[in-house]
Tab-separated table of C-alpha atoms and ligand atoms in Angstrom:
chain	number	residue	atom	x	y	z
J	901	MET	CA	0.000	0.000	0.000
J	902	LYS	CA	1.266	3.508	-0.797
J	903	GLN	CA	2.327	5.366	2.334
J	904	PHE	CA	1.729	9.086	2.000
J	905	ARG	CA	4.349	11.695	2.829
J	906	SER	CA	4.099	15.412	3.522
J	907	ILE	CA	4.565	17.699	0.503
J	908	LYS	CA	8.091	18.981	-0.224
J	909	GLY	CA	8.814	22.137	1.753
J	910	THR	CA	6.124	21.425	4.371
J	911	HIS	CA	6.760	19.972	7.810
J	912	ASP	CA	4.888	18.210	10.555
J	913	ILE	CA	5.333	19.868	13.931
J	914	LEU	CA	5.726	16.824	16.145
J	915	PRO	CA	4.969	16.681	19.879
J	916	LYS	CA	8.715	16.750	20.628
J	917	ASP	CA	8.747	20.268	19.149
J	918	SER	CA	5.208	21.638	19.479
J	919	TYR	CA	5.790	22.737	23.091
J	920	LYS	CA	8.536	25.099	21.836
J	921	TRP	CA	5.968	26.658	19.488
J	922	HIS	CA	3.604	27.120	22.432
J	923	LEU	CA	6.348	28.828	24.401
J	924	LEU	CA	7.266	31.255	21.609
J	925	GLU	CA	3.604	31.907	20.843
J	926	SER	CA	2.888	32.635	24.501
J	927	ILE	CA	5.762	35.166	24.523
J	928	VAL	CA	4.270	36.818	21.415
J	929	HIS	CA	0.772	36.973	22.972
J	930	GLU	CA	2.184	38.368	26.217
J	931	VAL	CA	4.462	41.032	24.735
J	932	CYS	CA	1.998	42.237	22.076
J	933	THR	CA	-0.770	42.492	24.666
J	934	LYS	CA	1.552	44.494	26.924
J	935	PHE	CA	2.003	47.018	24.120
J	936	GLY	CA	-1.783	47.263	23.535
J	937	TYR	CA	-1.896	45.130	20.367
J	938	GLN	CA	-4.860	42.811	19.735
J	939	GLU	CA	-4.878	39.587	17.775
J	940	ILE	CA	-6.368	39.463	14.288
J	941	ARG	CA	-6.994	36.234	12.339
J	942	THR	CA	-7.708	36.359	8.615
J	943	PRO	CA	-8.485	33.543	6.130
J	944	ILE	CA	-5.734	31.366	4.691
J	945	PHE	CA	-6.727	32.238	1.106
J	946	GLU	CA	-7.684	35.472	-0.565
J	947	GLU	CA	-8.329	36.843	-4.041
J	948	SER	CA	-5.006	36.766	-5.945
J	949	ASN	CA	-5.291	40.400	-6.983
J	950	LEU	CA	-5.004	41.465	-3.353
J	951	PHE	CA	-1.390	40.272	-3.341
J	952	THR	CA	-0.589	41.383	-6.901
J	953	ARG	CA	-1.779	44.920	-6.081
J	954	SER	CA	0.046	45.179	-2.750
J	955	VAL	CA	3.189	43.029	-2.825
J	956	GLY	CA	3.804	44.103	-6.441
J	957	GLU	CA	3.394	42.571	-9.914
J	958	GLU	CA	7.145	42.332	-10.432
J	959	SER	CA	8.031	40.985	-6.995
J	960	ASP	CA	9.486	37.467	-6.605
J	961	ILE	CA	6.477	36.491	-4.518
J	962	VAL	CA	3.951	37.357	-7.220
J	963	THR	CA	5.966	36.279	-10.257
J	964	LYS	CA	7.263	32.973	-8.909
J	965	GLU	CA	6.041	31.937	-5.505
J	966	MET	CA	2.273	32.104	-5.147
J	967	TYR	CA	0.074	29.027	-4.876
J	968	SER	CA	-2.872	30.156	-6.973
J	969	TRP	CA	-5.801	28.435	-8.651
J	970	LYS	CA	-8.965	29.277	-10.500
J	971	ASP	CA	-11.957	28.468	-8.325
J	972	LYS	CA	-15.172	26.939	-9.688
J	973	ASP	CA	-16.714	30.406	-10.103
J	974	ASN	CA	-13.604	31.510	-12.065
J	975	THR	CA	-12.221	33.818	-9.341
J	976	VAL	CA	-8.471	33.380	-9.020
J	977	LEU	CA	-7.512	32.629	-5.440
J	978	THR	CA	-4.144	32.395	-3.665
J	979	LEU	CA	-2.870	30.812	-0.458
J	980	ARG	CA	-1.640	33.867	1.431
J	981	PRO	CA	2.119	34.409	0.880
J	982	GLU	CA	2.222	37.154	3.547
J	983	LEU	CA	-0.192	38.769	5.968
J	984	THR	CA	0.099	42.549	5.644
J	985	ALA	CA	-2.150	42.654	2.568
J	986	SER	CA	-4.782	40.467	4.286
J	987	VAL	CA	-4.746	42.626	7.423
J	988	VAL	CA	-5.115	45.811	5.340
J	989	ARG	CA	-7.979	44.162	3.442
J	990	ALA	CA	-9.703	43.374	6.751
J	991	TYR	CA	-9.000	46.907	8.064
J	992	ASN	CA	-10.734	48.384	5.013
J	993	GLN	CA	-13.553	45.826	4.803
J	994	HIS	CA	-14.646	46.306	8.415
J	995	ASN	CA	-13.928	50.040	8.482
J	996	LEU	CA	-11.739	49.425	11.522
J	997	GLY	CA	-10.217	52.889	11.301
J	998	SER	CA	-13.562	54.335	12.448
J	999	LEU	CA	-13.198	52.623	15.840
J	1000	ALA	CA	-10.224	54.716	16.976
J	1001	PRO	CA	-7.528	56.691	15.140
J	1002	ILE	CA	-4.853	54.144	16.041
J	1003	GLN	CA	-5.404	50.447	15.422
J	1004	ARG	CA	-2.846	47.942	16.625
J	1005	TYR	CA	-2.949	44.289	15.561
J	1006	TYR	CA	-0.800	41.203	15.828
J	1007	TYR	CA	-1.080	37.800	14.199
J	1008	ILE	CA	0.386	34.311	14.223
J	1009	GLY	CA	-0.207	31.888	11.372
J	1010	PRO	CA	0.924	29.834	8.361
J	1011	LEU	CA	1.938	31.271	4.981
J	1012	PHE	CA	2.763	29.723	1.633
J	1013	ARG	CA	5.503	30.530	-0.848
J	1014	ARG	CA	6.713	28.180	-3.572
J	1015	GLU	CA	10.418	28.744	-2.911
J	1016	ARG	CA	13.272	26.242	-3.183
J	1017	PRO	CA	13.244	24.541	0.228
J	1018	GLN	CA	16.420	24.701	2.319
J	1019	LYS	CA	17.411	25.298	5.951
J	1020	GLY	CA	15.139	28.047	7.278
J	1021	ARG	CA	13.099	28.191	4.067
J	1022	GLN	CA	9.898	26.213	3.656
J	1023	ARG	CA	6.939	26.317	1.285
J	1024	GLN	CA	4.579	26.377	4.245
J	1025	PHE	CA	6.108	28.476	7.000
J	1026	HIS	CA	4.781	30.470	9.929
J	1027	GLN	CA	5.071	34.071	11.005
J	1028	PHE	CA	4.126	36.202	13.903
J	1029	GLY	CA	3.796	39.845	13.069
J	1030	ILE	CA	2.227	43.155	13.924
J	1031	GLU	CA	0.619	46.005	11.998
J	1032	ALA	CA	-0.188	49.477	13.351
J	1033	PHE	CA	-2.457	51.876	11.476
J	1034	GLY	CA	-2.971	55.599	11.832
J	1035	SER	CA	0.335	57.282	12.716
J	1036	LYS	CA	2.821	58.799	10.319
J	1037	PHE	CA	5.175	59.758	13.142
J	1038	ALA	CA	8.497	58.184	14.062
J	1039	GLU	CA	7.377	57.134	17.540
J	1040	GLN	CA	5.269	54.486	15.796
J	1041	GLU	CA	8.457	53.019	14.317
J	1042	ALA	CA	9.953	53.161	17.820
J	1043	GLU	CA	6.987	51.253	19.260
J	1044	ILE	CA	6.976	48.435	16.742
J	1045	ILE	CA	10.746	47.942	16.802
J	1046	ALA	CA	10.558	47.934	20.609
J	1047	ILE	CA	8.057	45.064	20.412
J	1048	ALA	CA	10.429	43.062	18.217
J	1049	TRP	CA	13.250	43.853	20.630
J	1050	HIS	CA	11.183	42.824	23.633
J	1051	ILE	CA	10.299	39.451	22.093
J	1052	LEU	CA	13.944	38.892	21.152
J	1053	SER	CA	14.990	39.690	24.740
J	1054	LYS	CA	12.481	37.243	26.172
J	1055	CYS	CA	13.954	34.584	23.859
J	1056	GLU	CA	17.481	35.643	24.884
J	1057	LEU	CA	18.412	36.342	21.264
J	1058	ASN	CA	19.627	39.960	21.416
J	1059	GLU	CA	23.273	38.924	21.338
J	1060	LYS	CA	22.830	36.816	18.208
J	1061	ILE	CA	21.237	39.381	15.929
J	1062	SER	CA	21.732	42.666	14.157
J	1063	LEU	CA	19.072	45.293	13.416
J	1064	GLN	CA	19.502	46.905	10.016
J	1065	LEU	CA	17.678	50.098	9.258
J	1066	ASN	CA	17.177	52.199	6.147
J	1067	SER	CA	14.769	54.632	4.576
J	1068	ILE	CA	13.700	54.171	0.957
J	1069	GLY	CA	12.046	57.617	0.980
J	1070	THR	CA	8.677	58.462	-0.515
J	1071	SER	CA	7.703	57.375	-4.043
J	1072	LYS	CA	8.832	60.757	-5.426
J	1073	CYS	CA	12.319	60.289	-3.991
J	1074	ARG	CA	12.457	56.705	-5.262
J	1075	SER	CA	11.492	57.529	-8.829
J	1076	VAL	CA	14.321	60.096	-9.160
J	1077	TYR	CA	16.770	57.704	-7.470
J	1078	ARG	CA	15.631	54.813	-9.716
J	1079	GLU	CA	16.716	56.778	-12.798
J	1080	ALA	CA	20.036	57.754	-11.202
J	1081	LEU	CA	20.713	54.114	-10.335
J	1082	LYS	CA	19.825	52.966	-13.846
J	1083	ASN	CA	22.098	55.601	-15.389
J	1084	PHE	CA	24.927	54.424	-13.153
J	1085	LEU	CA	24.376	50.717	-13.928
J	1086	ALA	CA	23.653	51.046	-17.675
J	1087	PRO	CA	27.333	50.865	-18.805
J	1088	TYR	CA	27.761	47.619	-16.818
J	1089	LEU	CA	24.496	45.998	-17.903
J	1090	THR	CA	26.112	43.146	-19.862
J	1091	GLU	CA	28.257	42.228	-16.832
J	1092	LEU	CA	25.314	41.937	-14.436
J	1093	SER	CA	23.843	38.608	-13.342
J	1094	GLU	CA	20.733	37.373	-15.141
J	1095	ALA	CA	18.573	38.204	-12.073
J	1096	SER	CA	19.921	41.769	-11.921
J	1097	LYS	CA	19.540	42.252	-15.695
J	1098	LYS	CA	15.849	41.418	-15.308
J	1099	ARG	CA	15.501	43.736	-12.334
J	1100	PHE	CA	17.214	46.562	-14.208
J	1101	ASN	CA	13.963	47.215	-16.074
J	1102	SER	CA	11.340	45.839	-13.715
J	1103	ASN	CA	12.565	46.904	-10.261
J	1104	PRO	CA	16.134	48.321	-10.297
J	1105	LEU	CA	16.145	49.064	-6.542
J	1106	ARG	CA	16.089	45.328	-5.851
J	1107	ILE	CA	19.561	45.118	-7.447
J	1108	LEU	CA	20.782	46.828	-4.267
J	1109	ASP	CA	20.227	43.697	-2.192
J	1110	THR	CA	22.132	41.437	-4.594
J	1111	LYS	CA	24.259	38.735	-2.993
J	1112	ASN	CA	26.685	38.788	-5.952
J	1113	GLU	CA	30.067	40.098	-4.644
J	1114	LYS	CA	31.061	41.742	-7.963
J	1115	GLU	CA	27.795	43.653	-8.083
J	1116	ARG	CA	28.112	44.618	-4.429
J	1117	SER	CA	31.513	46.216	-4.936
J	1118	LEU	CA	30.286	47.964	-8.096
J	1119	LEU	CA	27.361	49.419	-6.137
J	1120	LYS	CA	29.714	50.842	-3.509
J	1121	ASN	CA	30.554	53.586	-6.010
J	1122	GLY	CA	26.950	54.030	-7.136
J	1123	PRO	CA	24.455	56.690	-6.120
J	1124	LYS	CA	22.938	56.418	-2.618
J	1125	ILE	CA	19.240	56.817	-1.986
J	1126	SER	CA	20.032	59.076	0.968
J	1127	ASP	CA	21.297	61.687	-1.504
J	1128	TYR	CA	17.750	61.899	-2.867
J	1129	TYR	CA	15.825	62.185	0.422
J	1130	SER	CA	13.530	65.167	0.911
J	1131	LYS	CA	14.033	67.111	4.154
J	1132	ASP	CA	11.029	65.291	5.613
J	1133	ASP	CA	12.481	61.847	4.655
J	1134	GLN	CA	15.782	62.730	6.324
J	1135	ASP	CA	14.169	64.220	9.457
J	1136	HIS	CA	11.917	61.175	9.833
J	1137	LEU	CA	14.848	58.763	9.635
J	1138	ASP	CA	16.863	60.877	12.087
J	1139	GLU	CA	13.973	60.805	14.539
J	1140	VAL	CA	13.651	57.020	14.274
J	1141	LYS	CA	17.397	56.725	14.963
J	1142	ASP	CA	17.127	59.043	17.980
J	1143	TYR	CA	14.257	57.076	19.504
J	1144	LEU	CA	16.022	53.737	19.008
J	1145	SER	CA	19.109	55.135	20.704
J	1146	ALA	CA	16.942	56.468	23.539
J	1147	MET	CA	15.672	52.916	24.093
J	1148	ASP	CA	19.234	51.474	23.919
J	1149	ILE	CA	18.328	49.442	20.842
J	1150	PRO	CA	21.482	49.088	18.712
J	1151	PHE	CA	21.106	49.327	14.913
J	1152	ILE	CA	23.166	49.792	11.811
J	1153	ILE	CA	22.178	51.856	8.801
J	1154	ASN	CA	22.247	49.634	5.727
J	1155	PRO	CA	21.802	51.856	2.626
J	1156	ASN	CA	21.278	48.756	0.455
J	1157	LEU	CA	18.310	47.455	2.430
J	1158	VAL	CA	15.281	47.753	0.123
J	1159	ARG	CA	13.088	44.696	0.984
J	1160	GLY	CA	11.316	42.558	-1.588
J	1161	LEU	CA	7.765	43.840	-1.269
J	1162	ASP	CA	6.574	46.893	-3.173
J	1163	TYR	CA	4.345	48.550	-0.595
J	1164	TYR	CA	7.055	50.118	1.577
J	1165	THR	CA	7.671	53.840	1.966
J	1166	LYS	CA	10.323	55.544	4.108
J	1167	THR	CA	11.441	53.275	6.967
J	1168	VAL	CA	12.426	49.658	6.268
J	1169	PHE	CA	14.228	47.330	8.642
J	1170	GLU	CA	15.399	43.777	8.995
J	1171	ILE	CA	16.797	41.736	11.845
J	1172	THR	CA	19.354	39.200	10.680
J	1173	SER	CA	21.532	36.592	12.331
J	1174	ASN	CA	24.810	35.068	11.125
J	1175	GLU	CA	23.819	31.871	12.877
J	1176	LEU	CA	20.987	31.253	10.411
J	1177	GLY	CA	23.191	30.565	7.367
J	1178	SER	CA	22.146	31.856	3.946
J	1179	GLN	CA	18.510	32.514	4.974
J	1180	ASP	CA	19.682	35.009	7.562
J	1181	ALA	CA	16.580	37.259	7.886
J	1182	LEU	CA	14.798	36.567	11.117
J	1183	LEU	CA	12.336	39.402	10.799
J	1184	GLY	CA	11.504	42.178	8.349
J	1185	GLY	CA	9.186	45.107	8.129
J	1186	GLY	CA	8.632	48.748	7.422
J	1187	ARG	CA	6.248	51.602	6.838
J	1188	TYR	CA	3.569	51.439	4.128
J	1189	ASP	CA	1.799	54.794	4.096
J	1190	ASN	CA	0.014	54.302	0.732
J	1191	LEU	CA	-1.163	50.697	1.002
J	1192	VAL	CA	-4.481	51.248	2.787
J	1193	GLU	CA	-5.478	53.789	0.124
J	1194	ASN	CA	-4.150	51.641	-2.745
J	1195	LEU	CA	-6.395	48.833	-1.559
J	1196	GLY	CA	-9.474	51.063	-1.584
J	1197	GLY	CA	-9.447	52.528	1.939
J	1198	ARG	CA	-9.122	56.064	3.267
J	1199	PRO	CA	-5.535	57.385	3.193
J	1200	THR	CA	-4.046	55.924	6.398
J	1201	PRO	CA	-0.405	55.418	7.274
J	1202	GLY	CA	0.637	51.943	8.364
J	1203	ILE	CA	3.711	50.131	9.612
J	1204	GLY	CA	4.548	46.618	10.764
J	1205	PHE	CA	6.886	43.664	10.722
J	1206	ALA	CA	6.719	39.900	10.481
J	1207	ALA	CA	9.111	37.267	11.833
J	1208	GLY	CA	9.686	33.684	10.717
J	1209	ILE	CA	8.758	31.352	13.574
J	1210	GLU	CA	10.815	28.426	12.215
J	1211	ARG	CA	13.875	30.713	12.052
J	1212	PHE	CA	13.259	31.927	15.603
J	1213	LEU	CA	13.135	28.343	16.810
J	1214	LEU	CA	16.393	27.538	14.989
J	1215	LEU	CA	18.090	30.269	17.045
J	1216	ILE	CA	16.553	29.781	20.462
J	1217	ASP	CA	18.908	28.093	22.884
J	1218	GLU	CA	16.782	25.381	24.433
J	1219	LYS	CA	18.961	25.071	27.521
J	1220	LYS	CA	18.884	28.787	28.305
J	1221	LEU	CA	15.141	28.978	27.992
J	1222	LYS	CA	14.622	25.807	29.998
J	1223	LEU	CA	12.394	24.502	27.290
J	1224	ASN	CA	11.526	21.328	29.116
J	1225	GLN	CA	8.545	19.347	27.974
J	1226	PRO	CA	6.057	19.687	30.795
J	1227	ASN	CA	6.013	16.291	32.518
J	1228	PRO	CA	2.882	14.768	34.037
J	1229	ASP	CA	2.340	15.275	37.761
J	1230	ILE	CA	0.720	11.901	38.300
J	1231	TYR	CA	0.821	8.542	36.560
J	1232	PHE	CA	-2.259	6.533	37.525
J	1233	ILE	CA	-1.773	2.746	37.510
J	1234	CYS	CA	-4.975	0.754	37.674
J	1235	LEU	CA	-4.439	-2.997	37.630
J	1236	GLU	CA	-8.023	-4.228	37.764
J	1237	LYS	CA	-10.831	-3.703	35.241
J	1238	THR	CA	-13.241	-3.266	38.175
J	1239	GLY	CA	-11.144	-0.332	39.427
J	1240	LEU	CA	-11.294	1.672	36.182
J	1241	SER	CA	-14.422	3.653	37.094
J	1242	ILE	CA	-12.789	4.712	40.358
J	1243	SER	CA	-9.489	5.675	38.708
J	1244	LEU	CA	-11.283	7.624	35.938
J	1245	ASN	CA	-13.375	9.447	38.558
J	1246	ILE	CA	-10.385	10.366	40.736
J	1247	SER	CA	-8.249	11.368	37.717
J	1248	ASN	CA	-10.876	13.768	36.429
J	1249	LYS	CA	-11.353	15.362	39.833
J	1250	LEU	CA	-7.603	15.865	40.193
J	1251	ARG	CA	-7.372	17.317	36.667
J	1252	LEU	CA	-9.996	19.880	37.640
J	1253	LYS	CA	-7.697	20.793	40.534
J	1254	GLY	CA	-4.940	21.444	37.979
J	1255	TYR	CA	-2.951	18.221	38.049
J	1256	LYS	CA	-1.605	16.764	34.810
J	1257	ILE	CA	-2.396	13.039	34.897
J	1258	ILE	CA	-1.792	10.221	32.455
J	1259	SER	CA	-2.689	6.552	32.655
J	1260	ASP	CA	-2.185	3.391	30.649
J	1261	PRO	CA	-5.089	2.369	28.379
J	1262	LEU	CA	-3.442	-0.950	27.431
J	1263	ARG	CA	-4.157	-2.824	30.687
J	1264	ARG	CA	-0.487	-3.807	30.901
J	1265	SER	CA	1.298	-5.422	33.830
J	1266	MET	CA	2.408	-3.524	36.935
J	1267	LYS	CA	6.022	-3.806	35.791
J	1268	ALA	CA	5.307	-2.342	32.329
J	1269	GLN	CA	3.218	0.501	33.737
J	1270	MET	CA	5.820	1.333	36.390
J	1271	ARG	CA	8.502	1.463	33.679
J	1272	ASP	CA	6.272	3.791	31.656
J	1273	ALA	CA	5.623	5.976	34.719
J	1274	ASN	CA	9.357	6.413	35.325
J	1275	LYS	CA	9.942	7.210	31.651
J	1276	SER	CA	7.151	9.815	31.628
J	1277	GLY	CA	8.941	11.941	34.232
J	1278	ALA	CA	5.843	11.950	36.485
J	1279	LYS	CA	6.367	13.115	40.068
J	1280	TYR	CA	3.837	10.782	41.676
J	1281	VAL	CA	2.253	7.412	41.004
J	1282	LEU	CA	-1.165	6.303	42.197
J	1283	ILE	CA	-1.704	2.534	42.245
J	1284	LEU	CA	-5.042	0.779	42.424
J	1285	GLY	CA	-4.660	-3.017	42.622
J	1286	GLU	CA	-6.792	-5.900	43.860
J	1287	LYS	CA	-5.841	-5.394	47.531
J	1288	GLU	CA	-6.496	-1.644	47.473
J	1289	LEU	CA	-9.876	-2.198	45.812
J	1290	GLN	CA	-10.869	-4.557	48.636
J	1291	GLU	CA	-9.677	-2.069	51.281
J	1292	ASN	CA	-11.014	1.084	49.535
J	1293	THR	CA	-7.510	2.542	49.537
J	1294	ILE	CA	-5.018	3.673	46.958
J	1295	ILE	CA	-1.216	3.648	47.013
J	1296	PHE	CA	0.474	7.027	46.684
J	1297	LYS	CA	4.140	6.915	45.698
J	1298	ASN	CA	6.473	9.889	45.393
J	1299	LEU	CA	8.877	8.965	42.579
J	1300	GLU	CA	11.336	11.695	43.563
J	1301	ASN	CA	12.059	10.238	47.044
J	1302	SER	CA	10.392	6.780	46.753
J	1303	HIS	CA	8.162	7.467	49.798
J	1304	GLN	CA	4.982	5.469	49.648
J	1305	LYS	CA	1.768	5.286	51.651
J	1306	ASN	CA	-1.776	3.996	51.570
J	1307	ILE	CA	-4.558	6.569	51.481
J	1308	GLU	CA	-8.291	6.055	51.781
J	1309	GLN	CA	-9.892	6.538	48.355
J	1310	LYS	CA	-12.390	9.072	49.684
J	1311	LYS	CA	-9.575	11.172	51.130
J	1312	ILE	CA	-7.345	11.236	48.074
J	1313	ILE	CA	-8.517	14.631	46.707
J	1314	LYS	CA	-8.056	16.233	50.112
J	1315	PHE	CA	-4.628	14.627	50.313
J	1316	PHE	CA	-3.559	16.327	47.069
J	1317	ASP	CA	-5.103	19.621	48.227
J	1318	ASN	CA	-2.791	19.546	51.233
J	1319	LEU	CA	0.168	18.436	49.130
J	1320	THR	CA	0.175	21.704	47.169
J	1321	ASN	CA	-0.536	23.895	50.188
H	766	HAM	P1	9.074	39.087	4.609
H	766	HAM	O1	10.428	39.702	4.728
H	766	HAM	O2	8.678	38.562	3.271
H	766	HAM	O3	8.051	40.199	5.084
H	766	HAM	O4	8.923	37.916	5.661
H	766	HAM	C1	9.171	38.132	7.029
H	766	HAM	C2	9.917	36.952	7.630
H	766	HAM	O5	9.255	35.722	7.336
H	766	HAM	C3	11.318	36.745	7.068
H	766	HAM	O6	12.244	37.607	7.702
H	766	HAM	C4	11.572	35.284	7.421
H	766	HAM	O7	11.987	35.157	8.781
H	766	HAM	C5	10.207	34.670	7.265
H	766	HAM	N1	10.092	33.969	5.970
H	766	HAM	C6	9.817	34.500	4.771
H	766	HAM	N2	9.775	33.542	3.824
H	766	HAM	C7	10.023	32.362	4.433
H	766	HAM	C8	10.115	30.991	4.016
H	766	HAM	N3	9.909	30.639	2.749
H	766	HAM	N4	10.403	30.044	4.948
H	766	HAM	C9	10.592	30.392	6.251
H	766	HAM	N5	10.509	31.672	6.715
H	766	HAM	C10	10.235	32.631	5.820
H	766	HAM	C11	6.705	40.060	5.105
H	766	HAM	O8	6.115	39.014	5.002
H	766	HAM	C12	5.978	41.354	5.405
H	766	HAM	N6	4.528	41.085	5.382
H	766	HAM	C13	6.425	41.909	6.752
H	766	HAM	C14	5.695	43.155	7.137
H	766	HAM	C15	4.665	43.274	8.002
H	766	HAM	N7	5.946	44.373	6.662
H	766	HAM	C16	5.109	45.226	7.202
H	766	HAM	N8	4.319	44.561	8.009
């Protein structure tokens, strides 16, 4: 019989790892809530045009990576490759801006990009991220970068990463710079890589984040976008820098940071780590002051970031975070079929008191169940055998110090109440 396997680039999150996801997710919920952000959940698929219009027709995501199909009613749908567009769609659809001038959201969920799978790069991956709507001022940048920093601190990752910051100016600044960059690169066009040749016409700014060493050194002598900033662009970036310094958040200005999505204006940033290998971006984001309007809403500035959860988990030091699988408190051994109703009743009552209890549904021998109890890491064992059933008692054994005693069945809940007190 054919045995099925998961699709290339997708992964099962097995119980040996899922508890790490819970831990990271609980940090995200806690920190975002502390900063006044509320969770938003949007559908896994959307109309394709939503992504084409926002991420950009010439972007890698839209040209190569989307999982799209024509639905039975002929609408073209896409598994979401990112979440900013979906959140903006929801913001517009539900007129969320009318609730209060500032809206702050966070999300956690799966995304889909048909990229070549490798370490830290999957076709189904997961992000947590945040989006804030309503403020054009630099303190909004400060707030969202502070959230990223806070989550990194809680995961003890601040030493392993670097925050790169840039401004790509407004669209006016970019269109003048685009021409200057093209004029500079034109004489070298034949020497550029195939990818950069393509980008020369479609999206020349993306050539700036080339990984090709020859192109990088050529660009060192090229025009810089900062030479084309308006006074407002420059002042805004300076303010962001000041606020980051005020919060003791270290950053480096990377003039070649442009990001691969078309909706950004002014501030862009990325957090990278050398320990991640070639897929070194842990988190990326920026300001998108025209996106809400471009997707049919009222002109509203926006800014956010998203982080790859799989990449976070690659970096987290399990020992430092004491990421121990939570062990059961009690392993309940019932050796007689006639005792099962009693053991089920007691187990449920103790669970309601907060104890984590497991038992053996295979009716195995005392020896096998005891071995299993030791392996499970449980602190206590309760044993209900023939003798205890006759005497209406139950054996309590502390596996940490091997102390053991008989307790009347009707007093067992009280006994555990006192144990925790
Ligand atoms: P992005 O840079 O495309 O930005 O993705 C953000 C993060 O998602 C990356 O830094 C990386 O950690 C992770 N990531 C991306 N692709 C993959 C993949 N194939 N496998 C594993 N991890 C991956 C965005 O998605 C924007 N929506 C961020 C944003 C929010 N900008 C403003 N608001």
